[in-house]
Short mmCIF file of C-alpha atoms in Angstrom, two decimals:
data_model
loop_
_atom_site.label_atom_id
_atom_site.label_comp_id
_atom_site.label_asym_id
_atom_site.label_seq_id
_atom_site.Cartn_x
_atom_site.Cartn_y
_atom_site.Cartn_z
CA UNK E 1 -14.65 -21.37 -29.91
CA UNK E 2 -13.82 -19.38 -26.69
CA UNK E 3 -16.92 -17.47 -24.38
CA UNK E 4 -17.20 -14.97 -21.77
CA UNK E 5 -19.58 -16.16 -19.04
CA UNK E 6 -20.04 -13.18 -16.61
CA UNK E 7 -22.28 -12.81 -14.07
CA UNK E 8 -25.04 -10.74 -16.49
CA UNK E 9 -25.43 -13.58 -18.39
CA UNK E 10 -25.55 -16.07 -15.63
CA UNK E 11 -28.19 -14.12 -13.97
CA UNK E 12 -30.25 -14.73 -17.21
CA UNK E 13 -29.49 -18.73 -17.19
CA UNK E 14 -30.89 -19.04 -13.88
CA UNK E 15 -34.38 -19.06 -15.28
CA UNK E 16 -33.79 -21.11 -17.99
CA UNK E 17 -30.48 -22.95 -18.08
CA UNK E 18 -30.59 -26.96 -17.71
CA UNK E 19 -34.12 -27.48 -18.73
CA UNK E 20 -33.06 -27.62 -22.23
CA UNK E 21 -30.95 -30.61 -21.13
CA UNK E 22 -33.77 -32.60 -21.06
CA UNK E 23 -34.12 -33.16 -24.72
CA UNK E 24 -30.95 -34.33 -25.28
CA UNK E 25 -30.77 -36.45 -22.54
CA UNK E 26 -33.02 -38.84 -23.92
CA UNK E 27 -34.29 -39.98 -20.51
CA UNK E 28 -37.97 -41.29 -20.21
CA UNK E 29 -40.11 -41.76 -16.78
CA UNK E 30 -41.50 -38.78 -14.35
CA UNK E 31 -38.00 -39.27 -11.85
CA UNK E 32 -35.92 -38.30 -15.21
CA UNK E 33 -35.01 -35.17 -16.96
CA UNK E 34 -37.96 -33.78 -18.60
CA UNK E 35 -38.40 -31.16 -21.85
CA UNK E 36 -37.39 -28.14 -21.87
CA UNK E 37 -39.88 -25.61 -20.33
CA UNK E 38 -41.55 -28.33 -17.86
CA UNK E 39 -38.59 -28.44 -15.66
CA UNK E 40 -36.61 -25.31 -14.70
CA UNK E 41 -33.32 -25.24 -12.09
CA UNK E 42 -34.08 -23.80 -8.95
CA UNK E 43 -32.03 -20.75 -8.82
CA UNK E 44 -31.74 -20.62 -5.05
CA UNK E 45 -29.83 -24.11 -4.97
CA UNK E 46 -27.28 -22.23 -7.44
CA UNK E 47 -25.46 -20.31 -4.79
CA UNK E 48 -22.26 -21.28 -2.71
CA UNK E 49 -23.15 -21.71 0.40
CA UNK E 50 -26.86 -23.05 -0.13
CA UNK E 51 -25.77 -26.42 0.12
CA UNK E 52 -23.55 -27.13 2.62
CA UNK E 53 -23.50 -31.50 2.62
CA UNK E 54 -24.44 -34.55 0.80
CA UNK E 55 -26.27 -37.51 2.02
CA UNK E 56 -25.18 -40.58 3.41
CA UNK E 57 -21.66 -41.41 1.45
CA UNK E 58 -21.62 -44.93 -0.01
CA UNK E 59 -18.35 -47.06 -0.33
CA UNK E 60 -17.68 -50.20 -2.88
CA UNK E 61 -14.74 -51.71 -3.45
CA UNK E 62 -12.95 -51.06 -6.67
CA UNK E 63 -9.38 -51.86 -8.10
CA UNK E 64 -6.73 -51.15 -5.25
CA UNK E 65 -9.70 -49.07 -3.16
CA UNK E 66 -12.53 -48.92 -1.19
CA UNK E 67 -14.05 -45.60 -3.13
CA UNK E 68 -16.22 -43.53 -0.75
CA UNK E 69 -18.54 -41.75 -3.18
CA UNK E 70 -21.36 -39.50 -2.83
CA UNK E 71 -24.50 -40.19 -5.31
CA UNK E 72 -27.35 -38.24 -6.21
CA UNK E 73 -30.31 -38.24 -8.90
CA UNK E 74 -32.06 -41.20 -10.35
CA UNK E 75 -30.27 -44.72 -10.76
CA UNK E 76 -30.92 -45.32 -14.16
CA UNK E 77 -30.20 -41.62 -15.37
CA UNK E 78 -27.48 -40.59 -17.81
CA UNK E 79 -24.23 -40.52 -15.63
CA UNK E 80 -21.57 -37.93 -14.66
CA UNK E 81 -18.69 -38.79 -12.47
CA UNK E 82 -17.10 -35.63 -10.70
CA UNK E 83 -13.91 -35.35 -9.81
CA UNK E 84 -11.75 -32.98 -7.86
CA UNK E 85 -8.58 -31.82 -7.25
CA UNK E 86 -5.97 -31.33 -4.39
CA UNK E 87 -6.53 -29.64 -1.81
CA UNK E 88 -10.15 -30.48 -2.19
CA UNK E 89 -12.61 -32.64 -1.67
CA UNK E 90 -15.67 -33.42 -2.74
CA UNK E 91 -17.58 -30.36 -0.95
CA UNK E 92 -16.40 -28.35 -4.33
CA UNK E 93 -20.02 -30.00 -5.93
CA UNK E 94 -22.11 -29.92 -3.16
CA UNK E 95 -24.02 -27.48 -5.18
CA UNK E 96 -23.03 -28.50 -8.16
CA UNK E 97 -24.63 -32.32 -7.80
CA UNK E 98 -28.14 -31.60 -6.85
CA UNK E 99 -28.43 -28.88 -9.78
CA UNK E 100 -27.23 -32.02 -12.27
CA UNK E 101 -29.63 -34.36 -9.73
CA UNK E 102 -32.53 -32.16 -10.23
CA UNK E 103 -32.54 -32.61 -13.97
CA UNK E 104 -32.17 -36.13 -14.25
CA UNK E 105 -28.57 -37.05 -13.66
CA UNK E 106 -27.23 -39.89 -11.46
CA UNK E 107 -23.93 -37.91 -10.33
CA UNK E 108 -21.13 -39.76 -8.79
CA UNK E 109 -18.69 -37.69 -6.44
CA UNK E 110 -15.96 -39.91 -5.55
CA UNK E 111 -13.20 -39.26 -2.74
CA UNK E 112 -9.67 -39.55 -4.67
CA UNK E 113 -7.23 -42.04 -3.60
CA UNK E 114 -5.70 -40.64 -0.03
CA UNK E 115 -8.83 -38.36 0.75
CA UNK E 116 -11.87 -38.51 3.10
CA UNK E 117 -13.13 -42.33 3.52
CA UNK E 118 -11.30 -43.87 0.89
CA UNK E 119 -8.79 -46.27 1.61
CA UNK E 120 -6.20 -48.85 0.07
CA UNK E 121 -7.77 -52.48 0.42
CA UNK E 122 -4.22 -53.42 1.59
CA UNK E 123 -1.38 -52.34 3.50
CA UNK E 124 1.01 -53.25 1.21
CA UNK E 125 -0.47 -51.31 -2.14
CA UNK E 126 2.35 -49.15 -3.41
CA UNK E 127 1.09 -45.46 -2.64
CA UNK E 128 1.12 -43.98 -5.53
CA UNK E 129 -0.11 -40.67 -6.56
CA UNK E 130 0.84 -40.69 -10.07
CA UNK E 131 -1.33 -39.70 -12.47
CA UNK E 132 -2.57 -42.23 -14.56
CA UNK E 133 -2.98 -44.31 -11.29
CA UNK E 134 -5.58 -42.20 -10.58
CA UNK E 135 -7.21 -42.60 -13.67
CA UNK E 136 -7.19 -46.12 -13.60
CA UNK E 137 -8.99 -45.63 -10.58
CA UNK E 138 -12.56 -43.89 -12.61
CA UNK E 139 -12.24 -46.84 -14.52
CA UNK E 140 -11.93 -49.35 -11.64
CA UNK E 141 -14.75 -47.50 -10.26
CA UNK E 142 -17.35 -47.43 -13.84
CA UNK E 143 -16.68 -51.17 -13.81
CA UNK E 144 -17.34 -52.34 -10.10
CA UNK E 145 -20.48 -49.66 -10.55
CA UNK E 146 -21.52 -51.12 -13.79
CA UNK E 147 -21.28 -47.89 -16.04
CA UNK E 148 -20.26 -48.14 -19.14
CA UNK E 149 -20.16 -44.93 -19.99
CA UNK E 150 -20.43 -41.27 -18.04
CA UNK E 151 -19.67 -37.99 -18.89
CA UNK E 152 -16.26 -36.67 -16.44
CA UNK E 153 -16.20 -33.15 -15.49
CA UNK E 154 -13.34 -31.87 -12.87
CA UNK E 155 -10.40 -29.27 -11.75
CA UNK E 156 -7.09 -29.60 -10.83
CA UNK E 157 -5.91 -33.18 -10.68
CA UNK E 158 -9.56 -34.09 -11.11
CA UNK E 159 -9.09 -32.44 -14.96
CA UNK E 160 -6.03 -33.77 -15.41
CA UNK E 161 -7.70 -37.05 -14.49
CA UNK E 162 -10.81 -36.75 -16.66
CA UNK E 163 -8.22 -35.90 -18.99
CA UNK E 164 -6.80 -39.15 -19.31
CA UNK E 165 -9.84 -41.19 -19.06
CA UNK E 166 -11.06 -39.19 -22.18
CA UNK E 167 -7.72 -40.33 -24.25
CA UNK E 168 -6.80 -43.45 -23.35
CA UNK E 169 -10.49 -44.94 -22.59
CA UNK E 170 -12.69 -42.69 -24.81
CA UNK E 171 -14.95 -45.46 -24.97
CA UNK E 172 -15.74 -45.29 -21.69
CA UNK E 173 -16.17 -41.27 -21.77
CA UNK E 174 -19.47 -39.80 -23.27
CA UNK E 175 -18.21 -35.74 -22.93
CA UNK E 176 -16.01 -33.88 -20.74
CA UNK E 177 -16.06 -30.80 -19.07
CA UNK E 178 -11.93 -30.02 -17.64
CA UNK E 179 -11.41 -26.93 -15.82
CA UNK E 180 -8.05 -25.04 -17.20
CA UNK E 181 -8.06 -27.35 -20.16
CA UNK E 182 -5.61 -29.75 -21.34
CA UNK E 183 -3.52 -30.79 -18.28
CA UNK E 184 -1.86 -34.19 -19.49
CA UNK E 185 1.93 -34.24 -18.88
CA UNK E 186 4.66 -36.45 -18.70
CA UNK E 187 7.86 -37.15 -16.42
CA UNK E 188 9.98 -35.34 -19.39
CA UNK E 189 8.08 -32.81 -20.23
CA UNK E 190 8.19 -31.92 -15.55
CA UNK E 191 11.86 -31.83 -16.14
CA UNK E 192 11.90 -29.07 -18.66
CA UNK E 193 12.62 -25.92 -16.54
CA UNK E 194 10.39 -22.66 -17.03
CA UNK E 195 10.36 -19.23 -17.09
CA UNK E 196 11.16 -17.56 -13.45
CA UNK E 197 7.65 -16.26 -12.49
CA UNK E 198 6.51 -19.39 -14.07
CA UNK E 199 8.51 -21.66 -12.09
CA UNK E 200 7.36 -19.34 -8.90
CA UNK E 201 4.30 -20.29 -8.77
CA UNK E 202 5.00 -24.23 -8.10
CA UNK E 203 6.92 -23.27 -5.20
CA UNK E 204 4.96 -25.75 -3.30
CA UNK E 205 5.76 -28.47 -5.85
CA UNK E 206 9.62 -27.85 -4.97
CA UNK E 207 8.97 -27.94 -1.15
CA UNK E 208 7.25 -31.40 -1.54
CA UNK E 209 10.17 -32.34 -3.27
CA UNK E 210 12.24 -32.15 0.40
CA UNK E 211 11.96 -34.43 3.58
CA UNK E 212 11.25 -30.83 5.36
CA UNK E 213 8.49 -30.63 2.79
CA UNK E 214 6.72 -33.76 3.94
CA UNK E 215 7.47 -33.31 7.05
CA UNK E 216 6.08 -29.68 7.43
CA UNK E 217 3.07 -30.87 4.85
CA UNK E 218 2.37 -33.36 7.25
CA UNK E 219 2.22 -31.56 9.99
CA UNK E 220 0.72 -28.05 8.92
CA UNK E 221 -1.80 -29.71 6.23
CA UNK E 222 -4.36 -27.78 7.66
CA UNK E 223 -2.77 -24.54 6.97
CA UNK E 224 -1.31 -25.51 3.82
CA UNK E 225 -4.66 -26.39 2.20
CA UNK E 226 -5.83 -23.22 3.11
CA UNK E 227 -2.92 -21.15 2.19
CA UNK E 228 -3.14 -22.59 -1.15
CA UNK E 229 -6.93 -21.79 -1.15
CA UNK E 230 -6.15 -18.20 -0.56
CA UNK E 231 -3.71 -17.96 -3.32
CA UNK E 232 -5.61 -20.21 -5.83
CA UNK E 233 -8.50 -18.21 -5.48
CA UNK E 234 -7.54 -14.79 -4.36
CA UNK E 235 -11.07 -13.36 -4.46
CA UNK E 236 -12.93 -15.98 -3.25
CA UNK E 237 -14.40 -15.43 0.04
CA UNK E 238 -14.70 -18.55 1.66
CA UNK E 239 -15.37 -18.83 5.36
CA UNK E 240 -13.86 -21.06 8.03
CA UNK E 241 -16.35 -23.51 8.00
CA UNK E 242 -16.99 -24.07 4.32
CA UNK E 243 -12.39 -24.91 4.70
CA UNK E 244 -12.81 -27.22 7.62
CA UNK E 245 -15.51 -29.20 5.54
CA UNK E 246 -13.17 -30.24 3.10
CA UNK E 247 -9.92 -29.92 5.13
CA UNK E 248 -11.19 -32.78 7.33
CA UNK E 249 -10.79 -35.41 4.32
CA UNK E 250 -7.00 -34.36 4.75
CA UNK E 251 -6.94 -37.02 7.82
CA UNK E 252 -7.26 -39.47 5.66
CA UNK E 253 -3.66 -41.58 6.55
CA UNK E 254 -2.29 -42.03 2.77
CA UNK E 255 -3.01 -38.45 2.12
CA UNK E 256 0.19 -37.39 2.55
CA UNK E 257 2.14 -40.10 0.71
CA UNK E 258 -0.32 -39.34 -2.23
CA UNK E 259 0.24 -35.95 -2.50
CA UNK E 260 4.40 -36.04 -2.03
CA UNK E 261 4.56 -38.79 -4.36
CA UNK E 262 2.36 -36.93 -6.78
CA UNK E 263 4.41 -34.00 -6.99
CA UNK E 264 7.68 -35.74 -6.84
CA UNK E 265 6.75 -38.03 -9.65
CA UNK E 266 5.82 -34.75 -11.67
CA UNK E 267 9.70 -33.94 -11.24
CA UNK E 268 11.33 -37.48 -12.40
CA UNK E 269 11.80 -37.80 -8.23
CA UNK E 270 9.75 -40.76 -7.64
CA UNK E 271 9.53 -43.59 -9.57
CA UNK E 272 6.08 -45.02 -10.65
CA UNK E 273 3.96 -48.24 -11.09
CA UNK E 274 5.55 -50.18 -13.47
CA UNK E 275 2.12 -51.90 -14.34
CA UNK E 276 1.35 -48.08 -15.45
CA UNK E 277 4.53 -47.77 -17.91
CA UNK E 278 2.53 -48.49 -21.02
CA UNK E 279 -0.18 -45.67 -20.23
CA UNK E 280 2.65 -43.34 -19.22
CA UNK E 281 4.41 -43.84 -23.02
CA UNK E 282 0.79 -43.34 -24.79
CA UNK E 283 0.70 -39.60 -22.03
CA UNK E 284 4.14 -38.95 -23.04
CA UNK E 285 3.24 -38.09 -26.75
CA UNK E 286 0.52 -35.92 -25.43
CA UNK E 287 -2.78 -37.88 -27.25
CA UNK E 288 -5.37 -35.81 -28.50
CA UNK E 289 -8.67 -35.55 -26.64
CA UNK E 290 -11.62 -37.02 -29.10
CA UNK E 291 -14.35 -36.70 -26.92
CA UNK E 292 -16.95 -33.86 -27.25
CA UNK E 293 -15.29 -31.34 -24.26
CA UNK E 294 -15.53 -28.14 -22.64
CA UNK E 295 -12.84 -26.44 -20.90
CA UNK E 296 -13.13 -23.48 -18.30
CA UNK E 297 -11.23 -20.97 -16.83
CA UNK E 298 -12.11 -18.51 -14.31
CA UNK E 299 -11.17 -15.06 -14.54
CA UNK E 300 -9.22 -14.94 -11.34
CA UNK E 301 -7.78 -18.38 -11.03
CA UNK E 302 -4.27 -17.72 -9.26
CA UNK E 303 -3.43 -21.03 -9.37
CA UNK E 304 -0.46 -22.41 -12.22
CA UNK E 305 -2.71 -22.84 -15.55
CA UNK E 306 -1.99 -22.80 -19.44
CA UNK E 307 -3.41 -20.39 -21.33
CA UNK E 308 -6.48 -21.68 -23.41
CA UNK E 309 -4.93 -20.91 -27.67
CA UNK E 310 -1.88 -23.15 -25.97
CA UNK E 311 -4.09 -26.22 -26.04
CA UNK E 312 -6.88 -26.37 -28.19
CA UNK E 313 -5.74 -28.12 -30.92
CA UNK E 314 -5.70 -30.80 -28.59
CA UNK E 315 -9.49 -30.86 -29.07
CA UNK E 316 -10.15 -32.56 -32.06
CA UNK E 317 -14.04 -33.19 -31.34
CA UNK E 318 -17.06 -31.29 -30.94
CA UNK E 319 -15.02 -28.38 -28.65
CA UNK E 320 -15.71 -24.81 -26.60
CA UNK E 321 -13.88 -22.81 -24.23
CA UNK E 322 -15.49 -20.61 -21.82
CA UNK E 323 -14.00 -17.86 -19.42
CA UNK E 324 -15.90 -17.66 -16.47
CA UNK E 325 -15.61 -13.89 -15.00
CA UNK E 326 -16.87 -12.28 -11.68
CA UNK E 327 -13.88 -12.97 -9.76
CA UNK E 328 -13.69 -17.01 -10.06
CA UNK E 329 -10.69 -18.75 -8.94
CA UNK E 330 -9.57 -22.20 -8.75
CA UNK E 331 -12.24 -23.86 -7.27
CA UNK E 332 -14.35 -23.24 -10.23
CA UNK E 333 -17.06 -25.84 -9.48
CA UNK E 334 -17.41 -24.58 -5.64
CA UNK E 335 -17.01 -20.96 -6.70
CA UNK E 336 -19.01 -20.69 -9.87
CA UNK E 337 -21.42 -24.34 -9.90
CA UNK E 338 -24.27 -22.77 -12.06
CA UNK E 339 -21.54 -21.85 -14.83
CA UNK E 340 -20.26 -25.70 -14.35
CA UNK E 341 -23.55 -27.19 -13.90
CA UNK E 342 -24.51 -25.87 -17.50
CA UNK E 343 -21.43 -27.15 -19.20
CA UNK E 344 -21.70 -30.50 -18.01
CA UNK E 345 -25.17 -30.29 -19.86
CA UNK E 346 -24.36 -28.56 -22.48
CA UNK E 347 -21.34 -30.83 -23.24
CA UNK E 348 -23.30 -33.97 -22.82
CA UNK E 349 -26.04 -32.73 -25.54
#
């Protein structure tokens, strides 16, 4: 089932959308979601911009990392784990989180591996940015925070990530919400060469795949993430300071090993963990998602994404797409959180 979400209808949720969340939550006590009509989102909150920072971060120590995470809503409330994408940070649900807070959620926002506050527990951890490493790290995290299970919602290589949580662990995954859809891939399948435009748009991905790459990532990261802002989300108008709020996680001194050896394991460049070779064979035959899901695509994402009939028979649960219009990019959760705020709840129902 595929949807239009413009900004008519959205303007219409406002009022409304969330509070019906509360029934299907299944969350008693006066801090937790309550029934539809006694609890209503705040439509203010709902705009980029409003929010601008979360509270104090919190770090644990989990698998390879010490995880700094943002957290928001009630303790004992149903959970969703957020997850984003490079080059972002965890400022793309700064408006998102208190609109899933405000109805009874306990939201986890953590900082991926080589971003903001997170760091390896030891020097000698292979840096890895592959992507089921990541993925192993949301489960590393649900254990050493005690959650069993959580609805994952992200973009970019925090859908992928959600992704593969929801396959290989679905026990672990109540719903997901993945932004551009199906993203799992395989070391094969990055070898297959596409069509010219097609191939185009990873230009950066080729660039990476060069010591000048690194080098000039390294060194211009700053520019870089906000280059790739710009073209991601070509009608998104962001201003300096919203950038610099997530650009500083870039500082963060595996960042840049994380993100080459992401993209170079993508190509067959880079060898992985071999402690990750099993997971990789179950990704290589491309498992089907069982989890109830929604996927969503903004209208004007510029960023490389498949087109939604291309993977939705990789959906075999309770499954909707939904195009989000108005000019939305990339940065789907940053640029259109009231559109992502209501699938997380509606997928979660």
């Amino acid at each position: 089932m595929s949807e239009r979400y413009d900004d008519d209808r959205r303007r219409l949720l406002r009022t409304a959308a969330l509070t019906v969340a509360a029934a299907g939550l299944g969350v008693a006590g006066p801090a937790k979601a309550q029934s539809s009509g006694e609890r209503s989102l705040d439509a203010s909150g709902s705009r980029p911009g409003t929010n601008t920072s979360f509270g104090p971060l919190k770090q644990i120590d989990a698998g390879v990392l010490n995880v700094g995470y943002a957290e928001a809503g009630p303790a004992d409330g149903p959970v969703v784990i957020l997850l984003h994408g490079w080059p972002y940070d965890i400022h793309s649900y700064v408006v998102v989180t208190p609109l899933l807070a405000s109805v009874g959620y306990r939201v986890i926002v953590p900082y991926l591996r080589g971003y903001g506050p997170t760091r390896f527990l030891f020097a000698e951890t292979f840096r890895n940015g592959q992507p089921s490493a990541l993925a192993v790290d949301v489960i590393a995290l649900m254990d050493a925070l005690r959650i069993e299970t959580a609805t994952l919602a992200g973009f970019d290589w925090g859908a992928r990530t959600a992704n593969i949580v929801a396959a290989l662990w679905p026990e672990r995954c109540k719903a997901m919400v993945s932004v551009s859809g199906y993203l799992i891939g395989s070391q094969q399948a990055g070898r297959m060469p596409l069509p010219p435009k097609a191939e185009l748009e990873w230009w950066y991905q080729f660039y990476f795949a060069t010591d000048r790459g690194e080098a000039g990532y390294d060194r211009y990261r700053h520019d870089f993430g906000k280059l790739i802002w710009q073209l991601a989300s070509p009608k998104w108008e962001f201003d300096d300071a919203t950038f610099d709020r997530t650009a500083a996680s870039f500082d963060n001194p595996d960042h840049v090993p994380i993100v080459i050896h992401n993209y170079r394991w993508r190509l067959g460049l880079a060898a992985g963990d071999p402690r990750h070779d099993e997971l990789e064979k179950r990704l290589a035959e491309f498992p089907v998602i069982t989890v109830p899901s929604i996927t969503l695509e903004g209208d004007a994402n510029g960023a490389p994404h498949p087109d939604a009939s291309s993977y939705a028979r990789k959906f075999s649960g309770r499954y909707a797409h939904r195009v989000i219009t108005g000019g939305v990019g990339h940065n789907l959760p940053q640029e259109a959180p009231q559109a992502f705020a209501e699938a997380v709840v509606d997928v979660g129902r």
